[in-house]
Amino acid sequence: MTFEDASRKYELPLKVFHRLRELGLVKGDPLADGDIHAVEIVRAVYGDRVLLRAQLAKFDRATREDLVRTAELAKWERYVINRYRNHVTRDCGKLYVKQVADEIKRYYGVEKTSEVITRIYRLRKRAYNELRRRAK
């Protein structure tokens, strides 16, 4: 069974299966028969509120809020938000969208399309708005 099939069958995001492979809990794509047991265990505890509270309790409040605020973003999008946040708080001058687009191409392989540039502008605005709200 492929990761995509298992994702539909067990109602878990595809990212979960890739993470299980990184952790060595499943051997790879496609899933072996022995991997199904690990997936069933993860499905049983995935999203359990009691377990989530216990996991989140070890983080400080700002980290917890950041995890919730950026949960739906891709890795490169979180990078963009953090890049602008850190740049503003360190008062380092201007940070151009073109420069950030070049960085995400280099680090994440995301091509510089008009959609990506538009997304960077929106993420920059989001980061600035979050910083403005925190300052109040």
Short mmCIF file of N, CA and C in Angstrom, two decimals:
data_model
loop_
_atom_site.label_atom_id
_atom_site.label_comp_id
_atom_site.label_asym_id
_atom_site.label_seq_id
_atom_site.Cartn_x
_atom_site.Cartn_y
_atom_site.Cartn_z
N MET A 1 0.85 -1.17 0.00
CA MET A 1 0.00 0.00 0.00
C MET A 1 0.90 1.24 0.00
N THR A 2 0.63 2.18 -0.91
CA THR A 2 1.44 3.40 -0.99
C THR A 2 1.05 4.36 0.13
N PHE A 3 1.89 5.37 0.33
CA PHE A 3 1.60 6.38 1.35
C PHE A 3 0.28 7.08 1.03
N GLU A 4 0.03 7.36 -0.25
CA GLU A 4 -1.21 8.05 -0.63
C GLU A 4 -2.44 7.19 -0.29
N ASP A 5 -2.36 5.90 -0.61
CA ASP A 5 -3.48 5.00 -0.29
C ASP A 5 -3.70 4.91 1.22
N ALA A 6 -2.60 4.77 1.96
CA ALA A 6 -2.69 4.67 3.42
C ALA A 6 -3.23 5.96 4.02
N SER A 7 -2.84 7.09 3.43
CA SER A 7 -3.32 8.38 3.92
C SER A 7 -4.84 8.46 3.81
N ARG A 8 -5.38 7.98 2.71
CA ARG A 8 -6.84 7.98 2.54
C ARG A 8 -7.50 6.95 3.45
N LYS A 9 -6.92 5.76 3.53
CA LYS A 9 -7.52 4.69 4.32
C LYS A 9 -7.53 5.01 5.81
N TYR A 10 -6.41 5.52 6.34
CA TYR A 10 -6.29 5.76 7.78
C TYR A 10 -6.62 7.20 8.18
N GLU A 11 -6.98 8.04 7.19
CA GLU A 11 -7.36 9.43 7.43
C GLU A 11 -6.28 10.20 8.19
N LEU A 12 -5.05 10.05 7.72
CA LEU A 12 -3.90 10.78 8.27
C LEU A 12 -3.27 11.58 7.15
N PRO A 13 -2.74 12.77 7.45
CA PRO A 13 -2.07 13.55 6.42
C PRO A 13 -0.84 12.82 5.87
N LEU A 14 -0.54 13.08 4.61
CA LEU A 14 0.60 12.45 3.96
C LEU A 14 1.91 12.79 4.67
N LYS A 15 1.98 14.00 5.24
CA LYS A 15 3.18 14.41 5.98
C LYS A 15 3.49 13.45 7.13
N VAL A 16 2.45 12.89 7.74
CA VAL A 16 2.64 11.96 8.86
C VAL A 16 3.42 10.74 8.40
N PHE A 17 3.09 10.23 7.23
CA PHE A 17 3.77 9.03 6.72
C PHE A 17 5.23 9.32 6.40
N HIS A 18 5.49 10.49 5.84
CA HIS A 18 6.88 10.86 5.55
C HIS A 18 7.67 11.02 6.85
N ARG A 19 7.04 11.59 7.85
CA ARG A 19 7.71 11.74 9.15
C ARG A 19 7.96 10.38 9.80
N LEU A 20 7.01 9.46 9.70
CA LEU A 20 7.20 8.11 10.24
C LEU A 20 8.39 7.43 9.57
N ARG A 21 8.55 7.67 8.27
CA ARG A 21 9.71 7.10 7.56
C ARG A 21 11.00 7.73 8.05
N GLU A 22 11.00 9.06 8.25
CA GLU A 22 12.20 9.74 8.77
C GLU A 22 12.59 9.21 10.14
N LEU A 23 11.60 8.91 10.96
CA LEU A 23 11.86 8.41 12.32
C LEU A 23 12.21 6.92 12.33
N GLY A 24 12.07 6.26 11.19
CA GLY A 24 12.38 4.84 11.11
C GLY A 24 11.28 3.93 11.62
N LEU A 25 10.08 4.47 11.79
CA LEU A 25 8.95 3.67 12.29
C LEU A 25 8.29 2.86 11.18
N VAL A 26 8.42 3.32 9.95
CA VAL A 26 8.00 2.54 8.79
C VAL A 26 9.19 2.48 7.83
N LYS A 27 9.25 1.41 7.05
CA LYS A 27 10.42 1.20 6.20
C LYS A 27 10.43 2.08 4.97
N GLY A 28 9.28 2.38 4.43
CA GLY A 28 9.26 3.24 3.25
C GLY A 28 7.96 3.12 2.49
N ASP A 29 7.99 3.71 1.30
CA ASP A 29 6.83 3.74 0.43
C ASP A 29 7.10 2.74 -0.70
N PRO A 30 6.34 1.71 -0.88
CA PRO A 30 5.08 1.36 -0.24
C PRO A 30 5.28 0.76 1.15
N LEU A 31 4.21 0.79 1.92
CA LEU A 31 4.25 0.26 3.28
C LEU A 31 4.34 -1.27 3.25
N ALA A 32 5.20 -1.80 4.12
CA ALA A 32 5.28 -3.25 4.28
C ALA A 32 4.18 -3.70 5.23
N ASP A 33 3.93 -5.00 5.27
CA ASP A 33 2.88 -5.52 6.16
C ASP A 33 3.17 -5.18 7.63
N GLY A 34 4.44 -5.21 8.02
CA GLY A 34 4.80 -4.90 9.40
C GLY A 34 4.62 -3.43 9.75
N ASP A 35 4.61 -2.57 8.74
CA ASP A 35 4.45 -1.13 8.97
C ASP A 35 3.02 -0.76 9.32
N ILE A 36 2.08 -1.57 8.92
CA ILE A 36 0.66 -1.27 9.14
C ILE A 36 0.35 -1.14 10.63
N HIS A 37 0.98 -1.98 11.44
CA HIS A 37 0.74 -1.93 12.89
C HIS A 37 1.16 -0.56 13.46
N ALA A 38 2.32 -0.06 13.03
CA ALA A 38 2.78 1.26 13.50
C ALA A 38 1.81 2.35 13.07
N VAL A 39 1.31 2.26 11.84
CA VAL A 39 0.36 3.26 11.33
C VAL A 39 -0.93 3.21 12.14
N GLU A 40 -1.39 2.02 12.48
CA GLU A 40 -2.62 1.90 13.26
C GLU A 40 -2.46 2.49 14.66
N ILE A 41 -1.29 2.33 15.25
CA ILE A 41 -1.02 2.93 16.57
C ILE A 41 -1.04 4.45 16.47
N VAL A 42 -0.37 4.98 15.45
CA VAL A 42 -0.35 6.43 15.26
C VAL A 42 -1.76 6.96 15.04
N ARG A 43 -2.54 6.25 14.24
CA ARG A 43 -3.92 6.68 13.99
C ARG A 43 -4.74 6.72 15.28
N ALA A 44 -4.50 5.77 16.16
CA ALA A 44 -5.26 5.70 17.41
C ALA A 44 -4.97 6.89 18.32
N VAL A 45 -3.76 7.42 18.28
CA VAL A 45 -3.39 8.52 19.19
C VAL A 45 -3.35 9.87 18.48
N TYR A 46 -3.43 9.88 17.16
CA TYR A 46 -3.30 11.11 16.39
C TYR A 46 -4.47 12.05 16.69
N GLY A 47 -4.14 13.27 17.10
CA GLY A 47 -5.16 14.28 17.37
C GLY A 47 -5.86 14.15 18.70
N ASP A 48 -5.44 13.21 19.54
CA ASP A 48 -6.05 13.05 20.86
C ASP A 48 -5.74 14.29 21.70
N ARG A 49 -6.76 14.95 22.19
CA ARG A 49 -6.57 16.22 22.90
C ARG A 49 -5.73 16.09 24.16
N VAL A 50 -5.90 15.01 24.89
CA VAL A 50 -5.12 14.81 26.11
C VAL A 50 -3.64 14.70 25.77
N LEU A 51 -3.33 13.94 24.74
CA LEU A 51 -1.94 13.78 24.34
C LEU A 51 -1.37 15.08 23.75
N LEU A 52 -2.19 15.79 22.99
CA LEU A 52 -1.74 17.08 22.45
C LEU A 52 -1.41 18.06 23.56
N ARG A 53 -2.26 18.13 24.58
CA ARG A 53 -2.00 19.03 25.70
C ARG A 53 -0.69 18.67 26.39
N ALA A 54 -0.48 17.37 26.59
CA ALA A 54 0.75 16.93 27.25
C ALA A 54 1.98 17.28 26.40
N GLN A 55 1.88 17.14 25.09
CA GLN A 55 3.00 17.47 24.22
C GLN A 55 3.25 18.98 24.18
N LEU A 56 2.18 19.76 24.09
CA LEU A 56 2.34 21.21 24.00
C LEU A 56 2.76 21.84 25.32
N ALA A 57 2.52 21.16 26.42
CA ALA A 57 2.85 21.72 27.74
C ALA A 57 4.34 21.97 27.92
N LYS A 58 5.16 21.25 27.19
CA LYS A 58 6.61 21.43 27.37
C LYS A 58 7.15 22.65 26.61
N PHE A 59 6.31 23.31 25.80
CA PHE A 59 6.72 24.51 25.08
C PHE A 59 6.24 25.76 25.81
N ASP A 60 6.97 26.85 25.66
CA ASP A 60 6.51 28.10 26.24
C ASP A 60 5.34 28.64 25.42
N ARG A 61 4.66 29.63 25.96
CA ARG A 61 3.43 30.13 25.35
C ARG A 61 3.66 30.66 23.93
N ALA A 62 4.73 31.41 23.72
CA ALA A 62 4.99 31.97 22.40
C ALA A 62 5.19 30.88 21.36
N THR A 63 5.89 29.83 21.73
CA THR A 63 6.12 28.71 20.81
C THR A 63 4.81 28.00 20.49
N ARG A 64 3.98 27.78 21.50
CA ARG A 64 2.68 27.15 21.28
C ARG A 64 1.83 27.98 20.32
N GLU A 65 1.79 29.29 20.55
CA GLU A 65 1.00 30.16 19.69
C GLU A 65 1.53 30.14 18.26
N ASP A 66 2.86 30.12 18.12
CA ASP A 66 3.46 30.09 16.80
C ASP A 66 3.13 28.78 16.08
N LEU A 67 3.15 27.67 16.79
CA LEU A 67 2.80 26.38 16.20
C LEU A 67 1.37 26.40 15.67
N VAL A 68 0.47 26.96 16.43
CA VAL A 68 -0.94 27.01 16.02
C VAL A 68 -1.12 27.98 14.86
N ARG A 69 -0.47 29.12 14.93
CA ARG A 69 -0.63 30.16 13.92
C ARG A 69 -0.10 29.73 12.55
N THR A 70 0.93 28.89 12.53
CA THR A 70 1.56 28.53 11.26
C THR A 70 1.34 27.06 10.88
N ALA A 71 0.38 26.42 11.50
CA ALA A 71 0.16 24.98 11.28
C ALA A 71 -0.17 24.65 9.83
N GLU A 72 -0.89 25.51 9.15
CA GLU A 72 -1.33 25.20 7.79
C GLU A 72 -0.30 25.57 6.72
N LEU A 73 0.80 26.18 7.11
CA LEU A 73 1.78 26.65 6.14
C LEU A 73 2.79 25.56 5.77
N ALA A 74 3.28 25.65 4.54
CA ALA A 74 4.35 24.77 4.09
C ALA A 74 5.66 25.23 4.74
N LYS A 75 6.67 24.39 4.66
CA LYS A 75 7.95 24.70 5.30
C LYS A 75 8.54 26.00 4.75
N TRP A 76 8.50 26.19 3.43
CA TRP A 76 9.08 27.40 2.86
C TRP A 76 8.28 28.63 3.26
N GLU A 77 6.97 28.49 3.46
CA GLU A 77 6.15 29.62 3.89
C GLU A 77 6.46 30.01 5.33
N ARG A 78 6.69 29.02 6.19
CA ARG A 78 7.10 29.33 7.57
C ARG A 78 8.46 30.02 7.57
N TYR A 79 9.34 29.60 6.66
CA TYR A 79 10.65 30.25 6.54
C TYR A 79 10.48 31.73 6.20
N VAL A 80 9.61 32.03 5.25
CA VAL A 80 9.39 33.42 4.83
C VAL A 80 8.89 34.25 6.00
N ILE A 81 7.90 33.74 6.72
CA ILE A 81 7.36 34.49 7.87
C ILE A 81 8.45 34.73 8.91
N ASN A 82 9.19 33.69 9.25
CA ASN A 82 10.26 33.84 10.26
C ASN A 82 11.36 34.77 9.77
N ARG A 83 11.65 34.73 8.48
CA ARG A 83 12.68 35.60 7.91
C ARG A 83 12.29 37.07 8.10
N TYR A 84 11.04 37.39 7.79
CA TYR A 84 10.60 38.78 7.95
C TYR A 84 10.48 39.18 9.42
N ARG A 85 9.98 38.28 10.26
CA ARG A 85 9.89 38.58 11.70
C ARG A 85 11.27 38.89 12.27
N ASN A 86 12.21 38.01 12.02
CA ASN A 86 13.56 38.18 12.56
C ASN A 86 14.23 39.42 12.00
N HIS A 87 13.99 39.70 10.73
CA HIS A 87 14.61 40.87 10.10
C HIS A 87 14.12 42.16 10.74
N VAL A 88 12.83 42.23 11.01
CA VAL A 88 12.26 43.44 11.61
C VAL A 88 12.74 43.60 13.05
N THR A 89 12.74 42.52 13.81
CA THR A 89 13.12 42.63 15.22
C THR A 89 14.60 42.96 15.39
N ARG A 90 15.41 42.60 14.41
CA ARG A 90 16.85 42.92 14.49
C ARG A 90 17.18 44.26 13.86
N ASP A 91 16.19 44.88 13.20
CA ASP A 91 16.35 46.20 12.59
C ASP A 91 17.57 46.22 11.65
N CYS A 92 17.52 45.38 10.62
CA CYS A 92 18.66 45.19 9.71
C CYS A 92 18.52 45.93 8.39
N GLY A 93 17.65 46.89 8.27
CA GLY A 93 17.47 47.56 6.99
C GLY A 93 16.36 46.92 6.19
N LYS A 94 16.46 47.01 4.85
CA LYS A 94 15.40 46.49 3.99
C LYS A 94 15.65 45.03 3.63
N LEU A 95 14.56 44.30 3.51
CA LEU A 95 14.60 42.92 3.05
C LEU A 95 13.65 42.83 1.86
N TYR A 96 14.21 42.65 0.69
CA TYR A 96 13.43 42.66 -0.54
C TYR A 96 12.80 41.30 -0.83
N VAL A 97 11.63 41.34 -1.45
CA VAL A 97 10.92 40.11 -1.81
C VAL A 97 11.77 39.28 -2.77
N LYS A 98 12.46 39.93 -3.69
CA LYS A 98 13.31 39.22 -4.64
C LYS A 98 14.40 38.44 -3.91
N GLN A 99 14.97 39.04 -2.88
CA GLN A 99 16.01 38.36 -2.09
C GLN A 99 15.44 37.13 -1.39
N VAL A 100 14.26 37.27 -0.79
CA VAL A 100 13.63 36.14 -0.11
C VAL A 100 13.26 35.05 -1.12
N ALA A 101 12.78 35.45 -2.30
CA ALA A 101 12.45 34.47 -3.34
C ALA A 101 13.69 33.70 -3.78
N ASP A 102 14.82 34.39 -3.90
CA ASP A 102 16.08 33.71 -4.23
C ASP A 102 16.48 32.73 -3.13
N GLU A 103 16.28 33.13 -1.89
CA GLU A 103 16.63 32.25 -0.76
C GLU A 103 15.78 30.98 -0.75
N ILE A 104 14.47 31.12 -0.97
CA ILE A 104 13.63 29.91 -0.92
C ILE A 104 13.89 29.02 -2.14
N LYS A 105 14.32 29.61 -3.25
CA LYS A 105 14.71 28.78 -4.39
C LYS A 105 15.97 27.99 -4.05
N ARG A 106 16.92 28.65 -3.41
CA ARG A 106 18.18 27.99 -3.06
C ARG A 106 17.97 26.93 -1.98
N TYR A 107 17.20 27.23 -0.94
CA TYR A 107 17.06 26.32 0.19
C TYR A 107 16.00 25.24 -0.01
N TYR A 108 14.90 25.59 -0.70
CA TYR A 108 13.77 24.67 -0.79
C TYR A 108 13.44 24.24 -2.22
N GLY A 109 14.10 24.83 -3.20
CA GLY A 109 13.84 24.46 -4.59
C GLY A 109 12.53 24.98 -5.14
N VAL A 110 11.96 26.00 -4.50
CA VAL A 110 10.69 26.58 -4.95
C VAL A 110 10.99 27.62 -6.03
N GLU A 111 10.47 27.38 -7.23
CA GLU A 111 10.72 28.28 -8.36
C GLU A 111 10.09 29.65 -8.14
N LYS A 112 10.72 30.67 -8.72
CA LYS A 112 10.23 32.04 -8.60
C LYS A 112 9.16 32.30 -9.65
N THR A 113 7.93 31.92 -9.35
CA THR A 113 6.82 32.20 -10.25
C THR A 113 6.05 33.40 -9.71
N SER A 114 5.14 33.90 -10.52
CA SER A 114 4.36 35.06 -10.06
C SER A 114 3.49 34.68 -8.86
N GLU A 115 3.03 33.41 -8.81
CA GLU A 115 2.23 32.96 -7.67
C GLU A 115 3.06 32.94 -6.39
N VAL A 116 4.30 32.50 -6.50
CA VAL A 116 5.18 32.45 -5.33
C VAL A 116 5.50 33.86 -4.85
N ILE A 117 5.77 34.76 -5.78
CA ILE A 117 6.07 36.15 -5.41
C ILE A 117 4.86 36.77 -4.71
N THR A 118 3.66 36.54 -5.24
CA THR A 118 2.44 37.04 -4.61
C THR A 118 2.28 36.46 -3.22
N ARG A 119 2.58 35.18 -3.07
CA ARG A 119 2.46 34.52 -1.76
C ARG A 119 3.47 35.13 -0.78
N ILE A 120 4.67 35.44 -1.24
CA ILE A 120 5.67 36.06 -0.36
C ILE A 120 5.18 37.42 0.11
N TYR A 121 4.59 38.21 -0.78
CA TYR A 121 4.04 39.51 -0.38
C TYR A 121 2.98 39.34 0.71
N ARG A 122 2.10 38.35 0.55
CA ARG A 122 1.05 38.12 1.55
C ARG A 122 1.63 37.65 2.88
N LEU A 123 2.64 36.78 2.81
CA LEU A 123 3.27 36.29 4.03
C LEU A 123 4.02 37.41 4.74
N ARG A 124 4.65 38.29 3.97
CA ARG A 124 5.33 39.45 4.56
C ARG A 124 4.33 40.33 5.30
N LYS A 125 3.19 40.58 4.66
CA LYS A 125 2.15 41.39 5.30
C LYS A 125 1.65 40.72 6.57
N ARG A 126 1.48 39.41 6.51
CA ARG A 126 1.03 38.65 7.69
C ARG A 126 2.04 38.76 8.83
N ALA A 127 3.32 38.63 8.52
CA ALA A 127 4.37 38.74 9.54
C ALA A 127 4.38 40.14 10.16
N TYR A 128 4.27 41.16 9.32
CA TYR A 128 4.26 42.53 9.84
C TYR A 128 3.04 42.78 10.71
N ASN A 129 1.88 42.27 10.30
CA ASN A 129 0.66 42.45 11.10
C ASN A 129 0.78 41.75 12.45
N GLU A 130 1.36 40.55 12.46
CA GLU A 130 1.55 39.83 13.73
C GLU A 130 2.48 40.62 14.66
N LEU A 131 3.54 41.17 14.11
CA LEU A 131 4.47 41.95 14.93
C LEU A 131 3.79 43.21 15.46
N ARG A 132 2.96 43.84 14.64
CA ARG A 132 2.24 45.04 15.06
C ARG A 132 1.27 44.71 16.19
N ARG A 133 0.57 43.57 16.08
CA ARG A 133 -0.37 43.16 17.13
C ARG A 133 0.35 42.86 18.43
N ARG A 134 1.50 42.24 18.35
CA ARG A 134 2.27 41.92 19.56
C ARG A 134 2.77 43.18 20.26
N ALA A 135 3.06 44.21 19.48
CA ALA A 135 3.60 45.45 20.04
C ALA A 135 2.55 46.22 20.83
N LYS A 136 1.28 45.97 20.55
CA LYS A 136 0.21 46.71 21.25
C LYS A 136 0.07 46.28 22.68
#
